[in-house]
Coordinates of C-alpha atoms in Angstrom, one line a residue:
Chain A
M1 CA -130.6 -28.6 9.1
K2 CA -130.4 -25.0 8.2
N3 CA -127.3 -23.0 9.1
K4 CA -128.1 -20.0 11.3
Y5 CA -127.5 -16.6 9.7
S6 CA -125.3 -14.4 11.9
I7 CA -122.3 -12.1 11.8
F8 CA -120.1 -15.2 12.1
S9 CA -121.7 -17.0 9.1
L10 CA -121.3 -13.8 7.2
I11 CA -117.6 -13.6 8.0
K12 CA -117.1 -17.3 7.3
N13 CA -118.7 -17.1 3.9
A14 CA -116.7 -14.0 3.0
F15 CA -113.6 -16.2 2.9
S16 CA -115.2 -18.3 0.2
Y17 CA -116.3 -15.2 -1.8
H18 CA -119.9 -15.9 -0.8
E19 CA -120.1 -18.8 -3.2
N20 CA -120.9 -21.5 -0.7
W21 CA -124.1 -20.2 1.0
Q22 CA -126.6 -23.0 1.7
R23 CA -129.7 -22.7 -0.4
A24 CA -132.5 -21.1 1.6
W25 CA -135.2 -23.7 0.7
R26 CA -135.3 -27.0 -1.2
D27 CA -137.0 -27.5 -4.6
P28 CA -138.9 -30.8 -4.0
E29 CA -141.1 -32.8 -6.2
P30 CA -144.6 -33.2 -4.7
K31 CA -145.3 -36.3 -2.6
K32 CA -148.4 -38.4 -3.2
E33 CA -150.2 -37.2 -0.1
Y34 CA -149.9 -34.4 2.5
D35 CA -151.8 -33.7 5.7
A36 CA -152.6 -30.3 4.4
I37 CA -151.9 -28.2 1.3
I38 CA -151.7 -24.5 1.0
I39 CA -152.6 -23.1 -2.4
G40 CA -150.6 -19.9 -3.0
G41 CA -147.0 -19.2 -2.1
G42 CA -147.2 -15.6 -1.2
G43 CA -146.4 -14.1 2.2
H44 CA -149.8 -15.1 3.7
G45 CA -149.6 -18.7 2.3
L46 CA -146.0 -19.2 3.4
A47 CA -146.7 -17.7 6.8
T48 CA -149.6 -20.1 7.2
A49 CA -147.4 -23.1 6.4
F50 CA -144.7 -21.8 8.8
Y51 CA -147.1 -21.5 11.7
L52 CA -148.9 -24.8 10.9
A53 CA -145.5 -26.4 11.3
K54 CA -144.2 -24.4 14.2
K55 CA -147.3 -24.0 16.4
H56 CA -149.5 -26.9 15.4
N57 CA -146.8 -29.6 14.6
M58 CA -148.2 -30.2 11.1
T59 CA -145.0 -30.7 9.1
N60 CA -146.2 -33.1 6.4
I61 CA -147.7 -30.2 4.5
A62 CA -147.0 -28.4 1.2
V63 CA -147.3 -25.0 -0.3
V64 CA -148.1 -25.0 -4.1
E65 CA -147.5 -21.9 -6.1
K66 CA -148.2 -21.5 -9.8
G67 CA -145.3 -19.1 -10.4
W68 CA -142.4 -18.4 -8.0
I69 CA -142.9 -17.6 -4.4
G70 CA -143.5 -14.0 -3.5
G71 CA -144.0 -13.2 -7.2
G72 CA -147.6 -12.0 -6.8
N73 CA -148.9 -9.3 -4.6
T74 CA -146.2 -10.0 -2.0
G75 CA -143.7 -8.5 -4.4
R76 CA -146.0 -5.8 -5.7
N77 CA -147.3 -3.9 -2.7
T78 CA -146.0 -0.7 -1.2
T79 CA -144.9 -2.5 2.0
I80 CA -146.9 -0.3 4.5
I81 CA -147.5 -1.8 7.9
R82 CA -150.0 -0.2 10.4
S83 CA -152.9 -1.3 12.6
N84 CA -154.9 2.0 13.1
Y85 CA -158.2 0.5 12.1
L86 CA -161.5 1.8 13.4
W87 CA -163.5 -1.3 14.4
D88 CA -162.6 -3.5 17.3
A89 CA -162.4 -6.7 15.2
S90 CA -160.0 -5.1 12.7
A91 CA -158.0 -3.5 15.4
G92 CA -157.5 -6.9 17.1
L93 CA -156.6 -8.5 13.8
Y94 CA -154.1 -6.0 12.5
D95 CA -152.5 -5.2 15.8
H96 CA -152.0 -9.0 16.3
A97 CA -150.0 -8.9 13.1
L98 CA -148.1 -5.7 14.1
K99 CA -147.0 -7.3 17.3
I100 CA -145.6 -10.3 15.4
W101 CA -143.8 -8.0 13.0
E102 CA -142.0 -6.4 15.9
G103 CA -140.1 -9.7 16.6
L104 CA -140.3 -11.3 13.2
S105 CA -136.7 -10.9 12.1
Q106 CA -135.5 -12.7 15.3
E107 CA -138.3 -15.4 15.0
L108 CA -137.3 -16.2 11.4
N109 CA -133.5 -15.5 11.8
Y110 CA -134.0 -13.5 8.6
N111 CA -133.8 -9.7 8.3
V112 CA -137.2 -8.5 7.1
M113 CA -136.0 -4.9 7.5
F114 CA -139.0 -4.0 9.6
S115 CA -138.7 -0.2 10.1
Q116 CA -141.1 1.5 12.5
R117 CA -140.8 4.9 10.8
G118 CA -144.4 5.9 11.5
V119 CA -147.4 6.2 9.3
M120 CA -149.2 9.5 9.0
N121 CA -152.7 9.9 7.6
L122 CA -153.7 13.4 6.4
A123 CA -157.0 15.1 6.7
H124 CA -158.1 17.6 4.0
N125 CA -161.6 18.6 4.9
L126 CA -163.8 18.9 8.0
Q127 CA -165.2 15.4 7.6
D128 CA -161.7 13.9 7.3
V129 CA -160.8 15.7 10.6
R130 CA -163.9 14.3 12.4
D131 CA -163.3 10.8 11.0
L132 CA -159.6 10.7 11.8
K133 CA -160.1 12.1 15.3
R134 CA -162.8 9.5 16.0
R135 CA -160.5 6.8 14.7
T136 CA -157.7 8.1 17.0
H137 CA -160.0 7.7 20.0
A138 CA -161.1 4.3 18.9
N139 CA -157.5 3.2 18.4
R140 CA -156.5 4.3 21.9
L141 CA -159.5 2.5 23.5
N142 CA -158.1 -0.6 21.8
G143 CA -154.6 -0.1 23.0
I144 CA -153.2 1.0 19.7
D145 CA -150.9 4.0 19.6
A146 CA -152.4 7.0 17.8
V147 CA -152.0 10.7 18.0
W148 CA -153.8 13.6 16.3
L149 CA -151.5 16.2 14.8
N150 CA -152.5 19.7 13.8
T151 CA -151.2 21.4 10.6
E152 CA -148.1 22.8 12.2
E153 CA -147.3 19.4 13.8
V154 CA -147.8 17.7 10.4
K155 CA -145.3 20.1 8.9
K156 CA -142.8 19.6 11.6
F157 CA -143.1 15.8 11.3
C158 CA -142.7 15.8 7.5
P159 CA -141.3 19.2 6.4
I160 CA -141.7 18.6 2.6
I161 CA -145.5 18.6 2.8
N162 CA -147.1 21.7 1.3
T163 CA -149.3 22.9 4.1
S164 CA -150.4 26.1 2.4
P165 CA -154.1 26.8 3.0
N166 CA -154.4 27.8 -0.6
I167 CA -154.1 24.4 -2.3
R168 CA -157.0 22.5 -3.6
Y169 CA -156.9 20.0 -0.7
P170 CA -155.3 21.9 2.2
V171 CA -153.8 19.8 5.1
L172 CA -156.0 20.4 8.1
G173 CA -154.1 17.9 10.3
G174 CA -153.4 14.2 10.5
T175 CA -153.0 11.1 12.6
L176 CA -149.8 9.4 13.4
Q177 CA -149.1 5.8 14.4
K178 CA -145.5 5.7 15.4
R179 CA -145.3 1.9 15.7
A180 CA -146.3 1.6 12.1
G181 CA -143.8 1.5 9.2
T182 CA -142.5 -0.6 6.4
A183 CA -140.7 -3.9 5.8
R184 CA -138.9 -5.5 2.9
H185 CA -141.6 -7.4 1.1
D186 CA -139.5 -10.0 -0.6
A187 CA -137.6 -10.8 2.6
V188 CA -140.9 -11.6 4.3
A189 CA -141.7 -14.3 1.7
W190 CA -138.1 -15.6 1.7
G191 CA -137.9 -15.6 5.5
Y192 CA -141.1 -17.6 5.9
A193 CA -140.2 -20.0 3.1
R194 CA -136.8 -20.7 4.6
G195 CA -138.3 -21.1 8.1
A196 CA -141.1 -23.4 6.8
D197 CA -138.7 -25.5 4.7
A198 CA -136.4 -26.0 7.6
M199 CA -139.3 -27.7 9.5
G200 CA -140.0 -30.0 6.6
V201 CA -142.7 -28.1 4.6
D202 CA -142.5 -28.8 0.9
I203 CA -142.6 -25.6 -1.2
I204 CA -143.5 -26.5 -4.7
Q205 CA -143.1 -23.8 -7.3
N206 CA -144.3 -23.7 -10.9
C207 CA -147.2 -25.9 -9.9
E208 CA -150.6 -24.5 -10.9
V209 CA -153.8 -25.9 -9.4
K210 CA -156.2 -27.0 -12.1
G211 CA -159.0 -28.5 -10.0
I212 CA -160.1 -29.7 -6.6
K213 CA -161.3 -33.2 -6.2
R214 CA -164.4 -33.5 -4.0
K215 CA -165.4 -36.4 -1.8
E216 CA -168.9 -36.5 -0.3
N217 CA -168.9 -33.3 1.8
G218 CA -165.2 -32.9 1.9
V219 CA -162.1 -32.8 -0.4
E220 CA -159.9 -35.5 -1.6
G221 CA -157.0 -33.6 -3.2
I222 CA -155.9 -31.2 -5.9
E223 CA -155.2 -31.6 -9.6
T224 CA -152.1 -29.7 -10.5
T225 CA -149.8 -29.3 -13.5
K226 CA -147.5 -31.7 -11.6
G227 CA -150.2 -34.3 -11.2
F228 CA -152.7 -35.2 -8.5
I229 CA -151.8 -34.6 -4.8
K230 CA -154.0 -36.2 -2.1
T231 CA -154.9 -34.3 1.0
K232 CA -157.8 -33.9 3.5
K233 CA -157.3 -30.2 4.2
I234 CA -156.8 -27.4 1.7
G235 CA -156.1 -23.8 2.6
V236 CA -156.6 -21.4 -0.2
V237 CA -154.5 -18.2 0.0
A238 CA -154.7 -17.1 -3.7
A239 CA -155.4 -13.4 -3.3
G240 CA -156.7 -12.0 -6.6
H241 CA -157.2 -15.5 -7.9
S242 CA -159.3 -16.7 -4.9
S243 CA -162.5 -16.7 -7.0
V244 CA -160.8 -18.8 -9.7
I245 CA -160.1 -21.5 -7.1
A246 CA -163.6 -21.1 -5.5
N247 CA -165.2 -21.5 -9.0
M248 CA -163.6 -25.0 -9.2
V249 CA -165.9 -26.2 -6.4
D250 CA -168.9 -24.0 -7.4
L251 CA -168.4 -21.9 -4.3
K252 CA -169.3 -18.2 -4.8
L253 CA -167.3 -15.6 -2.9
P254 CA -168.2 -12.0 -2.3
L255 CA -165.1 -10.9 -4.1
E256 CA -164.2 -8.7 -7.0
S257 CA -160.6 -8.8 -8.4
K258 CA -159.2 -5.5 -9.6
P259 CA -155.8 -4.1 -10.6
L260 CA -154.1 -2.0 -7.9
Q261 CA -151.2 0.1 -9.1
A262 CA -147.9 1.2 -7.6
L263 CA -144.9 3.0 -8.9
V264 CA -141.4 3.9 -7.9
S265 CA -139.2 6.9 -8.9
E266 CA -135.5 7.1 -9.6
P267 CA -133.5 6.8 -6.4
V268 CA -132.6 10.0 -4.6
K269 CA -131.0 10.9 -1.2
P270 CA -133.2 10.6 1.9
I271 CA -136.0 13.1 1.7
I272 CA -139.0 11.5 3.5
D273 CA -138.3 9.4 6.6
T274 CA -141.9 8.3 7.2
V275 CA -145.0 7.0 5.4
V276 CA -147.6 9.6 4.5
M277 CA -151.0 8.6 3.3
S278 CA -153.9 10.7 2.1
N279 CA -157.4 9.3 2.0
A280 CA -159.2 12.1 0.2
V281 CA -156.8 12.5 -2.7
H282 CA -155.7 8.8 -2.6
A283 CA -152.0 9.2 -2.6
Y284 CA -149.4 7.6 -0.4
V285 CA -145.7 7.9 -0.5
S286 CA -142.7 6.5 1.4
Q287 CA -139.0 6.1 0.5
S288 CA -137.3 2.8 0.1
D289 CA -133.8 2.0 1.5
K290 CA -132.5 2.3 -2.0
G291 CA -133.8 5.8 -2.2
E292 CA -136.8 5.3 -4.6
L293 CA -140.0 7.0 -3.7
V294 CA -142.6 4.3 -3.4
I295 CA -146.0 5.6 -4.4
G296 CA -149.3 3.8 -4.1
A297 CA -152.2 4.6 -6.5
G298 CA -155.8 3.4 -6.5
T299 CA -157.6 0.4 -8.0
D300 CA -159.4 0.4 -11.3
A301 CA -163.2 0.3 -10.9
Y302 CA -163.7 -2.8 -13.1
V303 CA -162.8 -6.5 -12.7
S304 CA -159.6 -7.4 -14.4
Y305 CA -156.8 -9.9 -13.9
T306 CA -154.3 -8.1 -16.2
Q307 CA -151.8 -6.9 -13.5
R308 CA -151.6 -3.6 -15.5
G309 CA -154.1 -0.9 -14.5
S310 CA -155.3 2.2 -16.1
H311 CA -153.3 5.3 -16.9
D312 CA -155.8 7.8 -15.5
V313 CA -155.6 6.2 -12.1
V314 CA -151.8 6.8 -11.9
E315 CA -152.3 10.3 -13.4
G316 CA -154.8 11.2 -10.6
T317 CA -152.4 10.0 -7.9
L318 CA -149.4 11.8 -9.3
K319 CA -151.4 15.1 -9.5
A320 CA -152.2 14.7 -5.8
I321 CA -148.6 13.9 -5.0
L322 CA -147.4 16.9 -6.8
E323 CA -149.7 19.3 -5.1
L324 CA -148.8 17.9 -1.7
Y325 CA -145.1 17.7 -2.4
P326 CA -144.1 20.4 -4.9
I327 CA -140.5 19.3 -4.3
F328 CA -141.1 16.1 -6.4
S329 CA -142.1 18.0 -9.5
R330 CA -139.0 17.1 -11.5
M331 CA -138.7 13.5 -10.3
K332 CA -138.8 10.8 -12.9
M333 CA -140.8 7.7 -12.4
L334 CA -138.9 4.5 -13.2
R335 CA -141.3 1.6 -12.9
Q336 CA -145.1 1.1 -12.7
W337 CA -146.9 -2.1 -12.1
G338 CA -150.3 -3.6 -11.0
G339 CA -151.3 -6.4 -8.7
I340 CA -154.7 -8.1 -8.6
V341 CA -156.4 -7.5 -5.4
D342 CA -159.5 -9.3 -4.2
I343 CA -161.9 -6.9 -2.6
C344 CA -164.8 -7.7 -0.2
P345 CA -167.9 -5.6 -0.1
D346 CA -167.0 -4.5 3.4
A347 CA -163.2 -4.1 2.7
S348 CA -162.4 -6.6 5.4
P349 CA -160.8 -10.0 4.8
I350 CA -162.2 -13.5 5.0
I351 CA -160.3 -16.0 7.1
S352 CA -162.8 -18.8 7.3
K353 CA -164.0 -22.4 7.0
T354 CA -166.4 -23.1 4.2
H355 CA -169.4 -25.3 4.0
I356 CA -167.1 -27.9 2.3
E357 CA -165.3 -29.9 5.0
G358 CA -161.5 -29.4 4.9
L359 CA -161.6 -26.4 2.6
Y360 CA -160.5 -23.1 4.1
F361 CA -160.2 -19.6 2.5
N362 CA -158.0 -16.8 3.5
C363 CA -158.9 -14.0 1.0
G364 CA -160.5 -10.6 0.5
W365 CA -157.5 -8.7 1.8
G366 CA -158.1 -6.2 -1.0
T367 CA -155.6 -3.3 -1.1
G368 CA -154.1 -3.8 2.4
G369 CA -153.0 -7.4 2.9
F370 CA -149.2 -7.0 3.3
K371 CA -149.4 -5.4 6.7
A372 CA -151.3 -8.4 8.0
T373 CA -149.0 -11.2 6.6
P374 CA -147.7 -12.6 10.0
G375 CA -151.1 -12.3 11.8
S376 CA -153.0 -13.7 8.9
G377 CA -150.7 -16.7 8.6
D378 CA -150.9 -17.3 12.4
L379 CA -154.7 -17.2 12.6
F380 CA -155.3 -19.1 9.4
A381 CA -153.0 -21.9 10.6
H382 CA -155.0 -22.0 13.8
T383 CA -158.2 -22.2 11.8
I384 CA -156.9 -25.0 9.6
A385 CA -155.3 -27.0 12.5
N386 CA -158.3 -26.8 14.9
D387 CA -161.0 -26.7 12.2
E388 CA -162.4 -23.6 14.0
P389 CA -161.4 -19.9 14.0
H390 CA -159.2 -18.2 16.6
K391 CA -161.1 -15.6 18.6
L392 CA -159.3 -12.9 16.6
N393 CA -160.6 -14.0 13.2
A394 CA -164.0 -15.3 14.3
D395 CA -165.6 -12.1 13.0
F396 CA -163.9 -12.5 9.6
N397 CA -166.0 -15.6 8.7
I398 CA -167.6 -16.0 5.3
N399 CA -171.1 -16.2 7.0
R400 CA -171.1 -12.5 7.9
F401 CA -172.4 -11.8 4.4
V402 CA -175.5 -13.8 5.2
S403 CA -175.9 -12.6 8.8
G404 CA -175.2 -9.0 7.9
D405 CA -172.6 -8.7 10.7
L406 CA -170.1 -6.9 8.4
V407 CA -166.8 -5.4 9.5
D408 CA -167.2 -2.2 7.4
E409 CA -163.8 -0.7 7.0
H410 CA -164.6 1.2 3.8
G411 CA -163.1 4.6 4.4
A412 CA -163.0 3.8 8.1
A413 CA -159.6 2.2 7.8
A414 CA -157.7 5.5 7.2
V415 CA -157.4 5.0 3.4
A416 CA -160.0 4.7 0.7
H417 CA -160.3 1.2 -0.7
Chain B
M1 CA -156.8 0.9 -20.2
F2 CA -158.9 0.3 -23.3
L3 CA -161.4 1.9 -25.6
I4 CA -165.1 1.2 -25.3
N5 CA -167.5 1.4 -28.2
C6 CA -170.6 3.0 -26.5
P7 CA -173.7 1.8 -28.4
Y8 CA -175.0 5.4 -28.3
C9 CA -171.8 7.6 -28.8
G10 CA -169.2 5.3 -30.5
E11 CA -165.7 4.7 -29.4
R12 CA -164.4 6.5 -26.3
D13 CA -161.7 6.1 -23.8
Q14 CA -162.5 3.8 -20.9
S15 CA -161.9 6.6 -18.4
E16 CA -165.2 8.2 -19.5
F17 CA -167.1 5.1 -18.3
S18 CA -167.9 3.7 -14.9
A19 CA -168.1 -0.1 -14.3
G20 CA -171.3 -1.5 -12.9
G21 CA -170.1 -5.0 -12.2
E22 CA -171.6 -8.4 -13.2
A23 CA -174.6 -8.2 -15.6
H24 CA -177.8 -10.2 -15.7
I25 CA -178.2 -10.5 -11.9
I26 CA -181.9 -10.3 -11.6
R27 CA -183.4 -8.3 -8.8
P28 CA -185.7 -10.6 -6.7
K29 CA -189.4 -10.1 -7.6
Q30 CA -190.7 -10.8 -4.1
P31 CA -188.0 -9.4 -1.8
T32 CA -190.0 -10.1 1.4
E33 CA -190.0 -13.8 0.8
L34 CA -186.2 -14.1 0.4
S35 CA -184.1 -16.0 3.0
D36 CA -180.9 -14.5 4.3
D37 CA -178.9 -16.9 2.1
Q38 CA -180.8 -15.7 -1.0
W39 CA -180.2 -12.1 -0.1
A40 CA -176.5 -12.7 0.4
E41 CA -176.4 -14.4 -2.9
Y42 CA -178.1 -11.5 -4.7
L43 CA -176.3 -8.7 -2.8
F44 CA -172.7 -9.9 -2.4
M45 CA -171.8 -13.1 -4.2
R46 CA -170.1 -12.7 -7.5
K47 CA -168.6 -15.1 -10.1
N48 CA -165.6 -12.7 -10.5
I49 CA -164.6 -14.7 -13.6
K50 CA -161.1 -14.7 -15.0
G51 CA -162.0 -14.9 -18.7
V52 CA -165.1 -13.9 -20.6
Q53 CA -167.5 -12.0 -18.3
F54 CA -170.8 -10.2 -18.9
E55 CA -170.9 -6.9 -17.2
R56 CA -172.8 -3.5 -17.0
W57 CA -171.1 -0.2 -17.9
N58 CA -172.3 3.4 -17.7
H59 CA -171.1 6.2 -20.0
A60 CA -170.8 8.5 -17.0
H61 CA -168.9 11.3 -18.7
G62 CA -170.9 11.0 -21.9
C63 CA -174.5 10.1 -22.7
R64 CA -174.9 8.7 -19.1
K65 CA -176.7 5.7 -20.5
W66 CA -176.2 2.1 -19.2
F67 CA -175.4 -0.8 -21.5
N68 CA -173.9 -4.3 -21.4
M69 CA -170.5 -5.5 -22.4
V70 CA -168.8 -8.9 -22.9
R71 CA -165.2 -8.5 -21.9
D72 CA -162.3 -11.0 -21.3
T73 CA -161.0 -10.0 -17.8
S74 CA -157.8 -11.8 -18.4
N75 CA -156.7 -9.5 -21.2
D76 CA -159.3 -6.7 -21.2
K77 CA -160.4 -7.5 -24.8
I78 CA -164.0 -6.5 -25.5
H79 CA -166.0 -9.1 -27.4
A80 CA -169.3 -7.4 -27.7
V81 CA -171.3 -4.4 -26.6
Y82 CA -175.1 -4.5 -26.4
K83 CA -177.9 -2.3 -25.1
M84 CA -179.8 -2.9 -21.9
G85 CA -182.7 -5.4 -22.4
E86 CA -181.1 -6.9 -25.4
K87 CA -180.0 -10.5 -25.4
P88 CA -176.2 -11.1 -25.3
P89 CA -175.0 -11.5 -28.9
I90 CA -172.6 -14.3 -27.8
K91 CA -172.9 -17.1 -25.2

């Protein structure tokens, strides 16, 4: 039984110099067999396990992770959460996640530091203005909060933006989603891990999947660095490495894995209290609670699994940042890193069954998976438990690439992918 | 971030090039006879290999010519560069 985190547990542990906190999750050896196995211990995978146990009563399950939990893209993203997507299917999917975010700290009894500080998307040319206004209307029709701001209102909302008409990409306006914001990325993984573990889910770290054993039309189990584990249902949530797992069963996915970069500056006093994104110049910036500017750059154009990324991509982003925020010109960047994102041709995810019985994929989140973590886990758990999709992820099946019924969010989703 | 030895211009920075994805995907000869599954396979499905991959590149900010390359996507090491229409020098 897990002890509940509260002000009282904090005070109680203070008396023992915080040396006796219960560990947040166990470190079990894998059992011989599970009812289901989730491959990938990032936010999405752990959330899937959490909701499988909580909502579908499947507690004899395991999450296998080749490194440590939350050490992949969960710990590498820029923590932006929003749901202002253009198409109905995406709006439903991402707003479902946003609604769970709003009560997540209470649900998990773990502070995920969800902060609804608003996300503003800037328009720099006439086409941007038209696109963003159209999206604002589409959002409102779907019950998602969105407002259009003119240049003066943008300046008022975020005073450090350079709104001079004489810059290369002048700010012609922007959209604002006030319910959007950020969360602490590590806490999301840790909170879900702790919650899942408390319900009996085995979280097995340092356990790399080497193969999937097939049986007739289904699956029999997985070969791992910790031996063979038997199971009838496998949920793959491996982000950039989804194709690596898919290639084990000769399944081709419509994915390309590319490095996406981010960087943080030295910590400074509060200067930007919202998240500002710019599609045309591909730069987005927010400030962490520690005071670092968190800056997201773009992806490299080529397939790579190196978790590094090219210098020219960062250079392009910083040029745009400096023109939009001249005040940052003497800031020093402290750290830069890359994460491997799996991008679908239509920039929408796949949460789907496959033609192999008992094998499910949750992938293709590309550059924007973090925001969907709770919703993705919830819907993927539903798909695995019932062997059929929830109505919110029915459109995100793998078959859409055959039928042509794509959910084309390239550019439509307020940022370039 | 790496250097690419363009078969026409020699060694240049990767930022001069644009990537064209997986190589040796053959355009269907009789497109009208293809099923939806076959079209999906040709248009969208990719091996997305972690390891040695054959791919197309274009020297976009140089000679603007297309060529093929063998690159290890796990460490960005380039094993071979060869012209369009030539057979890959390694398997």
